[in-house]
XYZ file of C-alpha atoms in Angstrom:
280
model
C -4.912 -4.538 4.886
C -3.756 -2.014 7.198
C -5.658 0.413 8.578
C -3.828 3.199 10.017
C -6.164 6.459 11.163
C -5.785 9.845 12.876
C -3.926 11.571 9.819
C -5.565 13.727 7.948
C -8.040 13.341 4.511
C -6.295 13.210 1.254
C -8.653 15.181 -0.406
C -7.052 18.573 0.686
C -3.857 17.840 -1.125
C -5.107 16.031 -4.601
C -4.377 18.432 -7.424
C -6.672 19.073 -10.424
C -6.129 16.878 -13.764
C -8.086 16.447 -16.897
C -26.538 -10.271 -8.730
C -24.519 -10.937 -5.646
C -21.536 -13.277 -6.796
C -22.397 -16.886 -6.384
C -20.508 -18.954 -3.956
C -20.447 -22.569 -3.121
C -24.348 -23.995 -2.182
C -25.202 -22.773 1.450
C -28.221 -23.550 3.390
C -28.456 -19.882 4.758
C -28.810 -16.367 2.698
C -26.402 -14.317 2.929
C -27.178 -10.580 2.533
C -25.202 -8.842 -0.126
C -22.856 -6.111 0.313
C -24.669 -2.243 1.089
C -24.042 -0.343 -1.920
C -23.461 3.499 -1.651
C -25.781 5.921 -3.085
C -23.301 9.165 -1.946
C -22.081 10.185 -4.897
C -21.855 9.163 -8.850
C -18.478 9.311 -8.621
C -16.368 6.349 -7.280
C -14.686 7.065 -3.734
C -11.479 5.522 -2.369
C -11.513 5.673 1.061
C -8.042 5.831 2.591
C -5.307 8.100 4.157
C -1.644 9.080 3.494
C -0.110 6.550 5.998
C -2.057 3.524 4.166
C 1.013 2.225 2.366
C -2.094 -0.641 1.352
C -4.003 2.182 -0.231
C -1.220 3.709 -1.473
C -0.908 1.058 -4.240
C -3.948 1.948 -5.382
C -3.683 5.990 -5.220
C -0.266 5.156 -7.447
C -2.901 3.810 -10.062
C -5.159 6.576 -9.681
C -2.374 8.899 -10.260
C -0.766 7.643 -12.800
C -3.721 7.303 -15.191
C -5.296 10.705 -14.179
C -8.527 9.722 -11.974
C -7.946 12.068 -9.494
C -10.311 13.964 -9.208
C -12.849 13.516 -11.845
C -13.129 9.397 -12.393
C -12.235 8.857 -8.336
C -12.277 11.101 -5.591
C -9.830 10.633 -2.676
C -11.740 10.669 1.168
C -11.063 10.326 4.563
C -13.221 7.291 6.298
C -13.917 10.331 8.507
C -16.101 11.083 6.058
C -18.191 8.219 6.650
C -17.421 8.595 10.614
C -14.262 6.518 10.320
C -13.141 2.931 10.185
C -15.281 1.466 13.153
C -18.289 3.346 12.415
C -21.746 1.505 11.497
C -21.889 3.411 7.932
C -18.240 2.573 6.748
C -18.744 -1.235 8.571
C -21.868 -1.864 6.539
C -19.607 -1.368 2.994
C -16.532 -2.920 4.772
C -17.208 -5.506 7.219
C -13.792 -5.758 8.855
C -13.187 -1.815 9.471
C -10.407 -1.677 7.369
C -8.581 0.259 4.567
C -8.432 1.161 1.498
C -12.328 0.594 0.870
C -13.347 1.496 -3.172
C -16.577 2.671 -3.578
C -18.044 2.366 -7.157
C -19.873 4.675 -9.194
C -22.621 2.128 -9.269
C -22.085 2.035 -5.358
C -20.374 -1.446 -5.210
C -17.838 -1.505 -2.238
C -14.648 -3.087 -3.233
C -11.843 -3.455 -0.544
C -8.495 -5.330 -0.347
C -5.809 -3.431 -1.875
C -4.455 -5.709 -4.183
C -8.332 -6.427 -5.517
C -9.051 -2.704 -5.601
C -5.772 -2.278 -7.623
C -6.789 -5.246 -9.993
C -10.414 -3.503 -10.526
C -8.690 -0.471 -10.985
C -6.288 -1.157 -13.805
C -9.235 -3.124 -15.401
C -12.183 -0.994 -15.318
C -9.842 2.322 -16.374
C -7.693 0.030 -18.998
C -8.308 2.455 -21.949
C -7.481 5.424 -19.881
C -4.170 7.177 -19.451
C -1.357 4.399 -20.065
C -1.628 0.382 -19.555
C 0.493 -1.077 -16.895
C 0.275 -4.876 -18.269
C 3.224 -6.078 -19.434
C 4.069 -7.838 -23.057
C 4.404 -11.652 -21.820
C 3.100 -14.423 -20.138
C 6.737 -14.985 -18.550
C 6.783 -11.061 -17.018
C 3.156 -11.514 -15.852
C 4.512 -14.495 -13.888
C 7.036 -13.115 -12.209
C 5.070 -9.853 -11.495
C 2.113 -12.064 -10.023
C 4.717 -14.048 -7.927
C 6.792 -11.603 -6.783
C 3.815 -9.948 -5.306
C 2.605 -12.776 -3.851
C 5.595 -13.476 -1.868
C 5.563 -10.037 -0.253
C 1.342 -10.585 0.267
C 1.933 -14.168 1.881
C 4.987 -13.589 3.697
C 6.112 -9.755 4.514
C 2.606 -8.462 4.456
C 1.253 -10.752 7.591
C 4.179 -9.138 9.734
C 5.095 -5.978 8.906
C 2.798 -4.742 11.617
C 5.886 -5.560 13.900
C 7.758 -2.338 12.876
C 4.682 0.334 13.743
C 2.860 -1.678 16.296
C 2.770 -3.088 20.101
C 4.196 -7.140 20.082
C 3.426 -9.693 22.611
C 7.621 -9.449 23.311
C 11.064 -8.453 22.166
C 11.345 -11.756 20.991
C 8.280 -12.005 18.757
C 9.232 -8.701 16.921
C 13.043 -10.005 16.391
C 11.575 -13.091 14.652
C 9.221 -11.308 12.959
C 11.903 -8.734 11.401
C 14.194 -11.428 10.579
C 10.966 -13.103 8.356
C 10.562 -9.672 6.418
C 14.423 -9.807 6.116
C 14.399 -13.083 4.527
C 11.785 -12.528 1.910
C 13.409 -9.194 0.926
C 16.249 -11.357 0.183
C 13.847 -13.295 -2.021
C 12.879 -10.181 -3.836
C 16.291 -8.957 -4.292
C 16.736 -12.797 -5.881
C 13.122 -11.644 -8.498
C 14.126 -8.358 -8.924
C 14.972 -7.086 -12.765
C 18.985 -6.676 -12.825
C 18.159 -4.210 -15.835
C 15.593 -2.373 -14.162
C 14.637 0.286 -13.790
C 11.348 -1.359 -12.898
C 11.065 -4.270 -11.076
C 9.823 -7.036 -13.816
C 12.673 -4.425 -16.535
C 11.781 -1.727 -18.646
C 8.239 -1.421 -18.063
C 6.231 -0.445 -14.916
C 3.779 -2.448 -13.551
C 1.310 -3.337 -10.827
C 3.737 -5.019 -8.980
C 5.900 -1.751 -8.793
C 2.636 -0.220 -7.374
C 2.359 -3.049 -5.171
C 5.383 -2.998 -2.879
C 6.813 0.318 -3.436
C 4.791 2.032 -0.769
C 5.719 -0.676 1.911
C 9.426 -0.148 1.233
C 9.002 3.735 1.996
C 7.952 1.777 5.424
C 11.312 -0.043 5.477
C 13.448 2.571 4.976
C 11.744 4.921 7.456
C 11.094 2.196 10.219
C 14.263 0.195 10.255
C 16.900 2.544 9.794
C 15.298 5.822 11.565
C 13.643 3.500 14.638
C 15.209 0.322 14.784
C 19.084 1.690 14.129
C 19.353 -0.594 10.824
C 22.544 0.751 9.453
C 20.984 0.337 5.447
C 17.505 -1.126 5.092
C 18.856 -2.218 1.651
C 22.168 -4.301 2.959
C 23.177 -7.038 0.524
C 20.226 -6.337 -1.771
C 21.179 -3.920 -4.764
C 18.993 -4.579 -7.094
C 16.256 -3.382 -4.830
C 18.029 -0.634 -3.354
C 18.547 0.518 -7.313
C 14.547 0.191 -8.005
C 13.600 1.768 -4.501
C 15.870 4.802 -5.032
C 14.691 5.116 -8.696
C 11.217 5.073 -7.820
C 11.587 7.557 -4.906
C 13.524 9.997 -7.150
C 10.902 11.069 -9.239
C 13.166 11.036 -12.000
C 13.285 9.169 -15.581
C 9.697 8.805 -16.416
C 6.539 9.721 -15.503
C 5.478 7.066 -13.301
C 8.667 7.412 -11.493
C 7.113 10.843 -10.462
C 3.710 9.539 -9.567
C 5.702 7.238 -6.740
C 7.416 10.198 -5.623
C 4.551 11.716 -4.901
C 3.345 8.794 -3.034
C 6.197 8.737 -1.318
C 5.924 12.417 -0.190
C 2.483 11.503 0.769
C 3.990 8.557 3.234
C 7.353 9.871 4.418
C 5.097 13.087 5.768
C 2.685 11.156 7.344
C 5.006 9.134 9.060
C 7.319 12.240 10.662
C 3.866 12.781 11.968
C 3.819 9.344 13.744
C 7.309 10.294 14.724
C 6.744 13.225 16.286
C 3.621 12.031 18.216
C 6.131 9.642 19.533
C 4.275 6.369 17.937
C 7.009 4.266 18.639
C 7.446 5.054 22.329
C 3.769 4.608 22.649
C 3.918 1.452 20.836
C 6.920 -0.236 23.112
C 9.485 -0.106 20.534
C 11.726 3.021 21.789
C 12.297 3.905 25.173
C 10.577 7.489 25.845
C 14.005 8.879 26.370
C 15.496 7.691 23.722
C 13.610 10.729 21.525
């Protein structure tokens, strides 16, 4: 997962709403994970930038945790990302980082969402979907942007080894968008039809990334060219319109867009070798 820092806590803006698993045989112990004695509450670590973490804050939304079942919190709290506390409940200093109310630290996005949507099932409205068929495609077409666009996506906000690396690696995100466009619902609004679901929570945030990035820094004319069944999800979802999950992703995507105007205007791209400084 990403772990984007230097933005600031979400817990200023969230408003008010009512045995160590066994592994395969190893000849050396292995210590199990820290568990956090902070708080009784569970704790998602994360900030607005984290389009990772922002799958799971679409969760929390959208079945009313916020504030009262999970609390919202900066890693700053914890001294940041790199620090020794934060390290010792995840290893590899990244976000979003789930802390139970029991204390168990839970990180990976997609595995926080998972834990998520099955510890809070009976709460606020289910997001699994009526057949074995739309389960499919929601696992696989979430998989395909985990395996494929996820490893690279990195190439639109961050420094590359060369020009030529970063082309490559925007024509592999290119390529499995088309792929999506080809698993996307023609019915919609959602992306497995009429129902929304995890994988809506899953790749929405990154494609507030896509829009932003390609057209606003790297001069793509649409982000969604040749692809309208996603530009027709994407533009439901960021609406806010039509339901009340649709509004939840606005939110999130308020929560992004913001964050990354910031990045903007502290010329992150210039820093990071992918605009000229005078081309601001």
């Amino acid at each position: 997962d990403q772990s984007p820092a230097g933005h600031r806590s979400l817990s200023t803006t969230m408003p008010t709403t009512t045995s160590t698993p066994v592994g395969l045989a190893q000849t050396v112990a292995r210590p199990a994970p820290r568990r956090s004695t902070r708080a009784s509450a569970a704790k998602l670590y994360d900030v607005p930038v984290s389009n990772n973490g922002a799958r799971v804050r679409i969760a929390l939304y959208a079945k009313g945790l916020v504030p009262d079942r999970v609390e919202i919190v900066s890693p700053s709290e914890l001294g940041g990302i790199k620090s020794e506390e934060y390290m010792a409940l995840q290893p590899k200093g990244q976000m979003p980082l789930l802390v139970t109310e029991s204390g168990l630290p839970i990180w990976e996005s997609e595995v926080i969402l998972g834990y998520v949507l099955d510890k809070y099932d009976g709460e606020g409205p289910s997001f699994t979907l009526d057949t074995a068929e739309e389960r499919a495609l929601s696992t696989l077409s979430t998989k395909v942007f985990d395996t494929f666009i996820q490893p690279v996506q990195g190439c639109m906000y961050r420094k590359s080894p060369s020009a030529e690396q970063r082309a490559a690696e925007l024509k592999v995100i290119d390529e499995n968008l088309h792929i999506l466009e080809s698993l996307c619902s023609a019915d919609g609004p959602y992306f497995v039809g009429g129902r929304p679901c995890k994988t809506d929570m899953s790749l929405f945030p990154s494609f507030v990334f896509f829009e932003f990035m390609l057209e606003t820094q790297f001069g793509w004319p649409d982000a969604f060219y040749d692809k309208p069944k996603l530009r027709a999800w994407y533009e439901y979802l960021k609406a806010g319109e039509g339901s009340d999950f649709a509004g939840v992703t606005a939110r999130v995507y308020g929560e992004i867009f913001d964050a990354l105007k910031a990045w903007e205007e502290g010329g992150r791209w210039e820093v990071q070798g992918i605009k000229e400084l005078n081309d601001k």
